[in-house]
XYZ file of C-alpha atoms in Angstrom:
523
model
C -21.128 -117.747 77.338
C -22.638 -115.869 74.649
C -25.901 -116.138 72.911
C -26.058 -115.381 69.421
C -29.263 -114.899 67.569
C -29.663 -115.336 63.606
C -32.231 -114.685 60.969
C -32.505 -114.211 57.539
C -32.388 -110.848 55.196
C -33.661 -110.722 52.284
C -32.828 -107.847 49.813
C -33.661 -107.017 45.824
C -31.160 -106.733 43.228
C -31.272 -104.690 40.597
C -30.071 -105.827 37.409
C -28.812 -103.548 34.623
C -31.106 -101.918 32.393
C -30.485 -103.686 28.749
C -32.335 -102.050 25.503
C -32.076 -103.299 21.890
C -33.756 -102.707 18.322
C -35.961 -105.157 17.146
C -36.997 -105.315 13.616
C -40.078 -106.722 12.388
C -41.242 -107.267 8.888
C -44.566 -108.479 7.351
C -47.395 -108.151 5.112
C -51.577 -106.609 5.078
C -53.563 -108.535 2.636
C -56.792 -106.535 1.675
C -59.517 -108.817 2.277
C -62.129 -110.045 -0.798
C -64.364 -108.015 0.168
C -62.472 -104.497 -0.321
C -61.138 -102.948 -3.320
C -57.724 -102.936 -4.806
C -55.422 -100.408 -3.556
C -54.376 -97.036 -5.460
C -52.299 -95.177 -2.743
C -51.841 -95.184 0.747
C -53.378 -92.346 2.985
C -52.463 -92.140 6.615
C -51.119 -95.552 9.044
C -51.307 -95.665 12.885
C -49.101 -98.043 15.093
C -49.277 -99.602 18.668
C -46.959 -102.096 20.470
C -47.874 -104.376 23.300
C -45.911 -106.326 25.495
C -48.332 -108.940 26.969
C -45.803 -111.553 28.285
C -42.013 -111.539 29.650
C -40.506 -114.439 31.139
C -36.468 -114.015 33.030
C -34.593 -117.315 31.670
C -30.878 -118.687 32.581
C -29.125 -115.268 30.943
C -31.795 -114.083 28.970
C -35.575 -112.532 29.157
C -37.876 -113.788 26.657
C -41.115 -111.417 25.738
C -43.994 -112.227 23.134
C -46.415 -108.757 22.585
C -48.294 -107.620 19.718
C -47.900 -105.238 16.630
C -51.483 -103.696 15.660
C -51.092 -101.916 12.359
C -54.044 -99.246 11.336
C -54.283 -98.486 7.651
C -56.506 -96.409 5.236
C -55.716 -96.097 1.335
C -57.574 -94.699 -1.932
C -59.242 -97.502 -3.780
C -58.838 -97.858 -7.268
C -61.630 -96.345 -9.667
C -63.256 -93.632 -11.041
C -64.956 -93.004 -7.375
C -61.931 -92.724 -5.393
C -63.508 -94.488 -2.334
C -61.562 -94.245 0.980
C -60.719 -97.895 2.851
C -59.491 -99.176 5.889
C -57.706 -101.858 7.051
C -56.636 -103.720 10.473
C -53.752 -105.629 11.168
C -51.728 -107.448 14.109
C -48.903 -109.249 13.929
C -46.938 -111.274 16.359
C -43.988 -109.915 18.447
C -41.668 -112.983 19.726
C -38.360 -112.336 20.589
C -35.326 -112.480 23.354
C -33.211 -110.044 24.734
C -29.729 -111.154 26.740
C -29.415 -110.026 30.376
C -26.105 -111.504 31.717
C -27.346 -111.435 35.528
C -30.880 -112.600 34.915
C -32.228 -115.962 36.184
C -35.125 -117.835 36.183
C -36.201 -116.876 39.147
C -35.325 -113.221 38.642
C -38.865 -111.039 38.194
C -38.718 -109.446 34.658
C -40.274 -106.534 32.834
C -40.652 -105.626 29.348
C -41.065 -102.429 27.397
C -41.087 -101.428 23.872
C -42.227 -98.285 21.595
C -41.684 -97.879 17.894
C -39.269 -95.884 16.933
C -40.265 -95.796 12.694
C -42.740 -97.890 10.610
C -42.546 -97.813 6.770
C -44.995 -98.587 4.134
C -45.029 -99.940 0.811
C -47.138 -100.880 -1.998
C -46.512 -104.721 -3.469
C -49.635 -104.910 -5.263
C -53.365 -103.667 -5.601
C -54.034 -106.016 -2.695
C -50.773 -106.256 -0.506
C -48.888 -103.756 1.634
C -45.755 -104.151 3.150
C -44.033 -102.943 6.367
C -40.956 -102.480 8.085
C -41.109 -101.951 11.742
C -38.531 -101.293 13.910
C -39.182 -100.983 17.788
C -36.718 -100.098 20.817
C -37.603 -102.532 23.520
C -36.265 -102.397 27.253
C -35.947 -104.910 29.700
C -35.102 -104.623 33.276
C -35.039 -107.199 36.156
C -34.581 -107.700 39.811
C -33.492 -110.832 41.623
C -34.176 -111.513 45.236
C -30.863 -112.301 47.788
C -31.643 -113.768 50.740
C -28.464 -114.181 53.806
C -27.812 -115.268 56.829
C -27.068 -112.866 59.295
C -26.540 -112.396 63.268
C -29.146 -110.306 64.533
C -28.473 -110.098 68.141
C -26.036 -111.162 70.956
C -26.677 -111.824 74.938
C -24.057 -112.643 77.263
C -21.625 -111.437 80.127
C -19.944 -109.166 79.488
C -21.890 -107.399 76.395
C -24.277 -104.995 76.974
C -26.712 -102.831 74.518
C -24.103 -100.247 74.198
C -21.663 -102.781 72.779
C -23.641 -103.388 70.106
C -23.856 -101.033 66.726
C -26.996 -101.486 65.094
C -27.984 -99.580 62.231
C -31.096 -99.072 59.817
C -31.482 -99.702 56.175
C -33.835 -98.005 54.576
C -35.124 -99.842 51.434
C -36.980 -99.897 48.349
C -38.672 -103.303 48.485
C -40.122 -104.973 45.377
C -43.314 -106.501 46.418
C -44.582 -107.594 42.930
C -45.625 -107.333 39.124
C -48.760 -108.174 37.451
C -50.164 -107.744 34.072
C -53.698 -107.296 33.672
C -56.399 -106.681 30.545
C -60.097 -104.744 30.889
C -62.195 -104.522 28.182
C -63.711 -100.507 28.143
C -66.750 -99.859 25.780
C -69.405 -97.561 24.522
C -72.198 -97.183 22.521
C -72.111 -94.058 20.374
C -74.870 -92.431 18.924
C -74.285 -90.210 15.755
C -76.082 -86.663 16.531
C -78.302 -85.300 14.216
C -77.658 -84.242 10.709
C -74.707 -86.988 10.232
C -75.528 -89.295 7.824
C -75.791 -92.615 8.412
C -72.863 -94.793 8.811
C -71.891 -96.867 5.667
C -68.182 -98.291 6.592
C -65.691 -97.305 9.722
C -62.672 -96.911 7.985
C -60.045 -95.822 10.649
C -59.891 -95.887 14.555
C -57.429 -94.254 16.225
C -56.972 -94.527 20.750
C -54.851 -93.259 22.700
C -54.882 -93.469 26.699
C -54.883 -90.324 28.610
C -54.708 -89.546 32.227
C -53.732 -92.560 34.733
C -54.915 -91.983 38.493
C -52.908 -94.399 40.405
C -54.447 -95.988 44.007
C -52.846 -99.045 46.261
C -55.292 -99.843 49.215
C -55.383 -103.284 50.944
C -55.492 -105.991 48.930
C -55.278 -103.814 45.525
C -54.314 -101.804 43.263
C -56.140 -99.738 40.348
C -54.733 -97.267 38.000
C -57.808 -94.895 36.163
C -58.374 -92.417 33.334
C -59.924 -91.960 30.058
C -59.161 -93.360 26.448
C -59.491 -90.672 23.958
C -61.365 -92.418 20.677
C -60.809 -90.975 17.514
C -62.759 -92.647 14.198
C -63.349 -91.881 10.936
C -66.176 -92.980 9.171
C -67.852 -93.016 5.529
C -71.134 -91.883 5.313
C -73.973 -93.383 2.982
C -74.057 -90.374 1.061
C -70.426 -91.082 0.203
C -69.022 -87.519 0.490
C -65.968 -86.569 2.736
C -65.080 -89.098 5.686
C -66.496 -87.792 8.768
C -64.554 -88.176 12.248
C -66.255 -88.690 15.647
C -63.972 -88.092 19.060
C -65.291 -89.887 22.236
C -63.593 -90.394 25.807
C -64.209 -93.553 27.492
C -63.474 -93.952 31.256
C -61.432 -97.170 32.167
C -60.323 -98.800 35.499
C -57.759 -101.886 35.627
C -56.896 -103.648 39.028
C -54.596 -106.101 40.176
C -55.541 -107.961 43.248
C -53.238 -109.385 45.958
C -52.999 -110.120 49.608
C -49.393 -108.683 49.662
C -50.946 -105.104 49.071
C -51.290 -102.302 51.561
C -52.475 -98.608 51.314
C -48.690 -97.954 52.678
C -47.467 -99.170 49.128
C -46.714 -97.333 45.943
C -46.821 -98.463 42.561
C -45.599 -97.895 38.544
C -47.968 -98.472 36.178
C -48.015 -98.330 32.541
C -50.919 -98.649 30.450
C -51.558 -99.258 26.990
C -54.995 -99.620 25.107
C -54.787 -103.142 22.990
C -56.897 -104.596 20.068
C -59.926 -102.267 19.681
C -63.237 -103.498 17.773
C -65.836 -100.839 16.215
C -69.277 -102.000 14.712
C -72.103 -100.200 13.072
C -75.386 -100.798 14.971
C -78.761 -99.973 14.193
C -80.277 -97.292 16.392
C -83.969 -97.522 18.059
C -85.529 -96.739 14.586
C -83.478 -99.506 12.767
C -80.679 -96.924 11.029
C -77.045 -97.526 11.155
C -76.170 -94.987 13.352
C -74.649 -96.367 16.259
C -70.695 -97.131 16.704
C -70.308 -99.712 18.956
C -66.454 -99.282 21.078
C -64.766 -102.091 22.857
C -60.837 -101.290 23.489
C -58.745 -103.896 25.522
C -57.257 -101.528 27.773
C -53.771 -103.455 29.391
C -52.049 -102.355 32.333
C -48.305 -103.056 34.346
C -48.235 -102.748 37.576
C -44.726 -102.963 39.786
C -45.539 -102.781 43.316
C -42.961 -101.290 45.473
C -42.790 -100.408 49.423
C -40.765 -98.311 52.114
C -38.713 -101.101 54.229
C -36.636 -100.581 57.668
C -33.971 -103.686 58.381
C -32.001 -103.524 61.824
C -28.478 -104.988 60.956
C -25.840 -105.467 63.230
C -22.589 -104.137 62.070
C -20.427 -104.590 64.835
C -20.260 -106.042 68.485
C -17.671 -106.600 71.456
C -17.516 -107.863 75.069
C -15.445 -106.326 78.140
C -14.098 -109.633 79.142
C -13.293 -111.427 75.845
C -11.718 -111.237 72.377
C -14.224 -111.333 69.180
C -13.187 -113.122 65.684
C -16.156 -111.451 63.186
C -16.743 -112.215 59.707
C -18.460 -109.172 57.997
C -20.202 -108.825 54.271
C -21.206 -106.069 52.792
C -24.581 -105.758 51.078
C -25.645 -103.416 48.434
C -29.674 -102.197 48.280
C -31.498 -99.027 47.251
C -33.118 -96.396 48.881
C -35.625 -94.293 47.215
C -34.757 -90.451 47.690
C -37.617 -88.914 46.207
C -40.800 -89.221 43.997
C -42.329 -86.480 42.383
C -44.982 -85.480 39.721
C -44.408 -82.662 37.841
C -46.149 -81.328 34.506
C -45.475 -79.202 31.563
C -47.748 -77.283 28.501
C -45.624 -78.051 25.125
C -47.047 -75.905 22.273
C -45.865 -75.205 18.660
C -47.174 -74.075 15.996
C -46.633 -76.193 12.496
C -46.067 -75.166 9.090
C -46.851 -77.824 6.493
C -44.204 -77.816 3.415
C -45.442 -77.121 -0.042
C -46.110 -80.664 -0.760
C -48.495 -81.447 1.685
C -52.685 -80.775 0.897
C -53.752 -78.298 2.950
C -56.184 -78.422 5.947
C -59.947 -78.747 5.368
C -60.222 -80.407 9.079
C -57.950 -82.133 11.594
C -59.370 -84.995 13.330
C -56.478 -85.895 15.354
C -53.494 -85.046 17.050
C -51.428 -87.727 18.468
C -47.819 -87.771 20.578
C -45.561 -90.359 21.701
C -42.484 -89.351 23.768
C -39.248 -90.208 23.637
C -36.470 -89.006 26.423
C -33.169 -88.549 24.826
C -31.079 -87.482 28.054
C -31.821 -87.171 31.769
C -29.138 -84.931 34.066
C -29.218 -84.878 37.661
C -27.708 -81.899 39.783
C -28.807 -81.048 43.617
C -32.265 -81.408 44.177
C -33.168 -81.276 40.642
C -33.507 -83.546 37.364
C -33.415 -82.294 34.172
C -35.513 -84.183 31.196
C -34.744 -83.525 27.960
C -35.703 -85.687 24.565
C -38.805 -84.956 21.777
C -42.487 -85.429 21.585
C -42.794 -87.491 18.173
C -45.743 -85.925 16.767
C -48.585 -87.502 13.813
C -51.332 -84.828 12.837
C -53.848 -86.756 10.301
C -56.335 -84.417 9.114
C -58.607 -84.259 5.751
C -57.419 -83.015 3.079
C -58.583 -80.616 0.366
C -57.503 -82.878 -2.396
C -59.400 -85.999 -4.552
C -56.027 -87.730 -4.773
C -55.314 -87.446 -0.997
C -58.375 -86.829 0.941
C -56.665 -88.112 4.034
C -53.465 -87.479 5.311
C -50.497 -87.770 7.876
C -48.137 -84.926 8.813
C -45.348 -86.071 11.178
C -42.880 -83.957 13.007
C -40.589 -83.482 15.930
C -40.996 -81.617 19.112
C -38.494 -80.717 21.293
C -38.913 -79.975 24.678
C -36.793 -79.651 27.646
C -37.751 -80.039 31.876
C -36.640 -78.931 35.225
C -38.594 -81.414 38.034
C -37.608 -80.444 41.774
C -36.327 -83.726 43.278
C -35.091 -83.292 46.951
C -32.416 -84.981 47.820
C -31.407 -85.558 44.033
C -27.296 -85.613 43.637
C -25.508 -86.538 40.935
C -25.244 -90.774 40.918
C -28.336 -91.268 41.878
C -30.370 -93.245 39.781
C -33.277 -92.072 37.921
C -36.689 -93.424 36.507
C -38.842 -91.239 34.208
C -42.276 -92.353 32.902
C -43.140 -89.509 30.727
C -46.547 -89.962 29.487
C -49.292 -87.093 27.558
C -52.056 -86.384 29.632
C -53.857 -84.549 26.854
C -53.396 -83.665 23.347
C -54.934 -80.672 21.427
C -54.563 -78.995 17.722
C -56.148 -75.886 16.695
C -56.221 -75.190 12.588
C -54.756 -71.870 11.964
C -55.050 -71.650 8.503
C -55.067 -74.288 5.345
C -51.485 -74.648 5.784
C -50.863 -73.816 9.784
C -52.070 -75.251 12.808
C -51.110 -74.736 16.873
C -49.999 -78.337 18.366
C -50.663 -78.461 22.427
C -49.155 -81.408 24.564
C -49.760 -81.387 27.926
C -46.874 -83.630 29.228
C -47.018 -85.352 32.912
C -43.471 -86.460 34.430
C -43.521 -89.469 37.021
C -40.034 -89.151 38.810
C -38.765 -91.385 40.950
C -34.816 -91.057 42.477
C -33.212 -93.475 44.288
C -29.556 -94.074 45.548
C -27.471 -97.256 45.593
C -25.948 -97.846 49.049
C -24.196 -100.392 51.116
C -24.022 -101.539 54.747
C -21.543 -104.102 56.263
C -23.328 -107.180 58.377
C -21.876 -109.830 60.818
C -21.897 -113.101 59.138
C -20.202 -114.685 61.667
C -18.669 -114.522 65.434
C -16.350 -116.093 68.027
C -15.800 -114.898 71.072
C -12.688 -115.857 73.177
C -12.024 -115.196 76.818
C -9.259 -112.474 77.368
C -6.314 -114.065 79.722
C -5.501 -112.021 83.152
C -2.278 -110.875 81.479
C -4.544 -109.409 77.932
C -6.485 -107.634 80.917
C -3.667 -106.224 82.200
C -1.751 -105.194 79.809
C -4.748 -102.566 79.020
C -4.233 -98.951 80.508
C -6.350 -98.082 83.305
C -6.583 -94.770 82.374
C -6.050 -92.178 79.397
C -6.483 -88.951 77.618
C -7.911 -89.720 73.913
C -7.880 -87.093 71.214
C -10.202 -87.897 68.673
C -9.049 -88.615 64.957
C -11.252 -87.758 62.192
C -13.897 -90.550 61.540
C -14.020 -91.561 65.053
C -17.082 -92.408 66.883
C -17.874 -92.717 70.682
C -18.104 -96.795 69.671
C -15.102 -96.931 67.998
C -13.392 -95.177 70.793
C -14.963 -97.219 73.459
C -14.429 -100.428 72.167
C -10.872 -99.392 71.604
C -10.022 -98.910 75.281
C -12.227 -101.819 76.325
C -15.068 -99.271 78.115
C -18.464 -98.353 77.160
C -19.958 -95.432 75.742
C -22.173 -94.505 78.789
C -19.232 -94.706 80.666
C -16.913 -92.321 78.531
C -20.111 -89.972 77.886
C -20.464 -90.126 82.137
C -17.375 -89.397 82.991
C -16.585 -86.338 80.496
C -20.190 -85.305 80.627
C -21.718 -85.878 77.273
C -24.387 -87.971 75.647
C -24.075 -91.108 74.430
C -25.375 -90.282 71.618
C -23.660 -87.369 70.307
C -21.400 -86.931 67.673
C -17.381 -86.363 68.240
C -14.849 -83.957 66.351
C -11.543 -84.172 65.168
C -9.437 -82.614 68.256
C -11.750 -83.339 71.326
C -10.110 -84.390 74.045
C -11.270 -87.357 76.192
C -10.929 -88.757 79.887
C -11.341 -92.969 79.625
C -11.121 -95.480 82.546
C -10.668 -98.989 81.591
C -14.033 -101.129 82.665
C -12.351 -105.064 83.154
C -12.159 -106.593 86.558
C -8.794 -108.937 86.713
């Protein structure tokens, strides 16, 4: 009689990557209290995902589109404006495999916004964004885990290891980082804010027990008008940030993705200790992803037999990923930029700003190779009445080698390619040296499968099915073979055939060695 011992495996499934365009349309209305508008100057752009929910087929995500405008008023003055915007991102993307209770996540960038004129007190846009979705759907089976009887020992059992990338789980979650900044002396005072500008730089990622935090800076550019109504004046601040997600489920053993996006960000003038506006007050929702992931050993059973009896088994196969490799890796991108005739040349540039964009991603042995373009927007002041502000856009190419052991072509790679810091140095009125420093998160994994016993029956062999076995034979060894394989063959062991022809049980055979087995029944 045997004893057979069951449990439950549960393993993630990775659902196809889907991407499509989504285009988004809408309108800025200048408020009463602003002027009409001549001519727009320079435009800034974020997208945030804030929600994603897997349905029957289909993930649905809702996120926000925050427009940043400035434009030359009408009038004999010329004054400089800004204007805020956000607009609301609702949409679906199909996913064949998804469910609802499939765990789904959400990306987008914008690949192009355009700007138009209606009216002295109406713009219109045309965005268009890429947005990504992936997903990841938990199957749980049934499995025999162990057997105990006569008959069936340890070494009659093949057990192996899967090593797996477990999801553990996603969370979303919003901080608020602020500051108070104080003009320094010999700025004037601080009549409007017409333009603010942040980008996140640097993410420090930590999982302890019971949480996880990602940390860096957010790099604050704005531009101001002063109440002596000259040129618009720029101020650059970094503001530390921390966001955490909190769960029992978390371990110091874990790793995680993040990505992190600053939101909505508010700027008011405050009066300083003396009563003058002089103080720009910061407060930047600063949102952050986090996919929790862990290192995960199953012990399957893959195949069993007895000495004394015949076994039916009922095998599936199971697919899961291991992770191969995760690696960091970092690269200086400089340029230097010529402006075309048309542009105004350079009194002073206040900010350069990069998003990037990975057009292809090769894998060979123990290497990856990135390669796409650093979309570049350089807004400076201008030396010009009509355009005292503007935008020069380009392309940067750039191309990576990260060291990835174990790396082979199909495996599957993940790249979060994000700018840890951004720098511009004015060469000239017409030429100015663009530095990126760019920061690769790598992580390589492999899709494999194992086979697992579903089901057994055992049977009890018949005096004649004993006897009928040979009691003794040479074995040459095929290709493929294994000691198992071999023993359960010729109804033995593998201590015994490792005894006998004095080798371990453990070791591995060749094609062409030659082997002495005794058959282990008692009629």
């Amino acid at each position: 009689m045997s004893n057979i011992t069951k449990g439950n495996i549960t393993l993630d499934k990775k659902i196809a990557r889907e991407t499509t365009q989504y285009l988004h349309e809408g309108e800025i209305i200048v408020p009463d209290n602003k002027p009409d508008i001549a001519s727009l100057l320079i435009s800034d752009a974020n997208v945030l995902i804030e929600r994603a929910e897997a349905g029957s087929g289909r993930v649905a995500y809702t996120g926000l589109l925050l427009l940043n405008v400035s434009y030359l008023a009408r009038g004999a003055t010329k004054q400089v404006c800004g204007l805020k915007a956000s607009h609301t991102v609702d949409d679906f993307l199909n996913m064949e495999e998804i469910t609802p209770a499939s765990t789904a996540e959400v990306s987008a960038v914008i690949e192009n916004v355009e700007y138009k004129v209606i009216n002295d007190r109406k713009i219109g846009f045309r965005a268009v964004l890429s947005v990504a979705a992936a997903g990841i759907t938990k199957e749980t089976s049934e499995i025999i885990t162990d057997i105990d009887g006569e008959g069936i020992g340890a070494s009659q059992l093949l057990k192996s290891e899967l090593k797996i990338n477990k999801y553990i789980l996603s969370r979303r979650e919003t901080v608020t980082a602020g500051e108070d900044i104080t003009l320094s002396a010999g700025k004037p005072n601080i009549r409007e804010v017409l333009w603010c500008g942040v980008t996140v730089v640097g993410r420090d990622v930590k999982t302890t027990r019971g949480k996880a935090s990602v940390s860096g800076t957010l790099n604050v550019n704005i531009l101001y008008k002063g109440d002596d109504d000259k040129t618009p004046l720029y101020i650059e601040q970094e503001i530390p940030y921390t966001v955490s997600a909190e769960s029992d489920e978390l371990t110091e053993n874990q790793f995680a993705d993040v990505n992190v996006y600053a939101g909505e960000t508010n700027v008011n003038v405050k009066p300083d200790v003396d009563g003058e506006d002089r103080v720009l007050s910061v407060e930047a929702a600063v949102n952050a992803s986090f996919n929790i992931y862990a290192l995960d050993s199953l012990q399957v059973l893959e195949d069993a037999y007895s000495l004394n009896q015949t076994a039916k088994i009922e095998k599936s196969e199971v697919k899961y990923s291991k992770l191969i490799c995760r690696n960091k890796n970092q690269t200086q991108i400089k340029e230097v930029i010529t402006l075309p005739p048309e542009s105004p040349e350079v009194l002073q540039i206040f900010r350069a700003k990069g998003d990037v964009f990975l057009d292809e991603t090769k894998v060979i042995d123990d290497k990856v190779i990135a390669e796409g373009f650093i979309k570049c927007d350089v807004l400076y002041i201008a030396g010009s009445d009509e355009t005292p502000l503007y935008s020069y856009k380009c392309d940067i190419p750039y191309r990576q080698v990260i060291e990835t052991k174990g790396a082979r072509a199909g495996c599957i790679v993940h790249i979060e390619s994000v700018i840890e810091h951004a720098g511009v140095n004015m060469l000239s009125g017409k030429e100015a040296e663009l530095r990126f420093l760019l920061c690769f998160n790598v992580s390589v994994s492999e899709e494999r499968s194992g086979a697992m016993i579903t089901s057994i029956e055992f049977t009890d062999m018949t005096r004649e099915e004993l006897a009928a076995a040979p009691s003794m034979v040479i074995y040459t060894a095929q290709k493929g073979d294994t000691l198992f394989n071999v023993a359960k063959k010729y109804n033995t062991t593998t201590d015994d055939i490792a005894s006998i022809n004095e080798i371990e049980p453990t070791d591995k055979i060749f094609a062409g060695q030659k082997f002495l087995i005794v058959k282990r029944t008692n009629l």
